[in-house]
Amino acid sequence: MPNATFHFPPDFLWGVATAPHQVEGNNTNNQWWAWEQQEGRIAEGHTSGLACDWWEHAEVDFDQAAAMGLNALRLGVEWSRVEVAPGQIDTAALDRYCEMLQGLRERGIEPMVTLHHFSDPLWLTEQGGWLHPNVVALFTRYVEQVVRALGEFTTLWCTINEPNVYTYGGYIGGMFPPGQNDSRVGFAVLRNMLRAHAAAYNRIHRLQEDARVGLAHNMRFFDPVRPRHPLDWLAAWVRDLGFNQTTIKAVWDGWWVPPVALGPAFPLRRTLDWFGLNYYTRDLVQFDHQAKGDFFAQSSHDPEAEILDGDYGELYPKGMFRALKQLARMNIPIYVTENGIPDSDDDQRPRALLLHVHQMWRALQDNVPVKGYYHWTLTDNFEWAEGWTLPFGLIELDLETQQRTLRPSADLYAAIAKGDALTPELLDAYAPELRDVILPG
Ligand code: BGC
């Protein structure tokens, strides 16, 4: 039987990713909390509630991460906790974040701090949210407070998580607050978020000499149903442009491209020290002249593909490789800042994890500068509009008791992280069916 071990560099970061509103609990001062109280907004009427109780007991999960041999963890700061009213800073909240970061350091875990992950302070929402004429200045003022307080414990900053998903969810698809369906408004929001990213990039560098600042971007693949059909191809290209490329063009190349805008975005150019890739899935796209509101396209899944729970999408690990190859042109460090699947009974996750890690290894062989991987996520958390129905955790959470139970994937990930490698033994133990896929011959 063919045997090969896929090695990773010894300084590779093996981490998990989280977001404040999804794990902290009782984040009552942001727009998501308000949204969750409205009927019909969240699957099965769920609310975030106590979530994973991180505000009080994040250390329980830090211990789990350390025991798994992880050396990195991405967590966020909740703007609405830090700046409780315009200009009013809660220093006790900043102290708690310092304590968390210190706790990670003490466990040998390098923190990456996200400054915005979907949730906005209610006071900002009441003044128009990301359409507020001064939102860029408001965001950078908050960022400055956080960097001054937390800078002692980290230099690795992620400004904004997925401006494209925030915009799509809130202003185009409408399943996130404020539940609008107006792409023109959405693109204005996206432009402001990207401007705010650039302003935060500059501000952080002014405050911290050795700061490493990036952005986490969700890349989804859009492939034509009929690859040689020009209209399907065009429909897929338009989706790719609108969802994936506009952000990269703005913050790397310094250009606004349609459909977001057209023209120079010079102040945004090269505002990345590293790129954060959040990769989950892909869509097949078919032209549909009636689907005007959807940019003339219908999305579907490959009938051959393995579909993820809750119809989350196709299991499409090759997208990891394709995305990394595309991003390599920037020639800056890349972190996979999120990747994972919803899978309560863990019957797909070990396979998915092995396949995605393997695709990442392939990219490394092609000299793509991938420096780390943050699995989404450590412990089941509040999955936005899907509530608690899509558990992404390596660890299962019992919401009632806060009890944690490791899924087999947690042991698998621990073994990969501890050995900096994907071995044939792990394939045999966790997904023997992959031998022919990963080790053919
Ligand atoms: C978001 C996470 C979310 C994950 C899984 C990402 O788009 O950043 O907050 O939980 O996807 O759906």
mmCIF file of C-alpha atoms and ligand atoms in Angstrom, residues 22 117-118 161-162 218 280 312 338 376 383-384 392, ligand 1:
data_model
loop_
_atom_site.group_PDB
_atom_site.id
_atom_site.type_symbol
_atom_site.label_atom_id
_atom_site.label_comp_id
_atom_site.label_asym_id
_atom_site.label_seq_id
_atom_site.Cartn_x
_atom_site.Cartn_y
_atom_site.Cartn_z
ATOM 1 C CA GLN A 22 -21.000 33.612 18.840
ATOM 2 C CA HIS A 117 -17.054 40.211 13.317
ATOM 3 C CA PHE A 118 -20.620 40.955 12.162
ATOM 4 C CA ASN A 161 -14.297 39.689 9.259
ATOM 5 C CA GLU A 162 -15.891 39.086 5.866
ATOM 6 C CA ASN A 218 -14.815 34.717 2.644
ATOM 7 C CA TYR A 280 -16.135 26.821 3.097
ATOM 8 C CA TYR A 312 -24.768 24.231 4.037
ATOM 9 C CA GLU A 338 -11.662 29.873 8.891
ATOM 10 C CA TRP A 376 -13.955 26.896 12.485
ATOM 11 C CA GLU A 383 -24.493 30.201 14.083
ATOM 12 C CA TRP A 384 -26.177 33.549 13.340
ATOM 13 C CA PHE A 392 -19.448 23.610 13.691
HETATM 14 C C1 BGC B 1 -18.379 33.415 9.589
HETATM 15 C C2 BGC B 1 -18.609 32.708 10.901
HETATM 16 C C3 BGC B 1 -19.616 31.587 10.704
HETATM 17 C C4 BGC B 1 -19.038 30.614 9.709
HETATM 18 C C5 BGC B 1 -19.853 29.348 9.486
HETATM 19 C C6 BGC B 1 -18.255 32.484 8.410
HETATM 20 O O1 BGC B 1 -18.776 33.089 7.278
HETATM 21 O O2 BGC B 1 -17.265 34.261 9.696
HETATM 22 O O3 BGC B 1 -19.014 33.636 11.849
HETATM 23 O O4 BGC B 1 -19.990 30.970 11.889
HETATM 24 O O5 BGC B 1 -18.907 31.274 8.471
HETATM 25 O O6 BGC B 1 -21.007 29.581 8.750
#
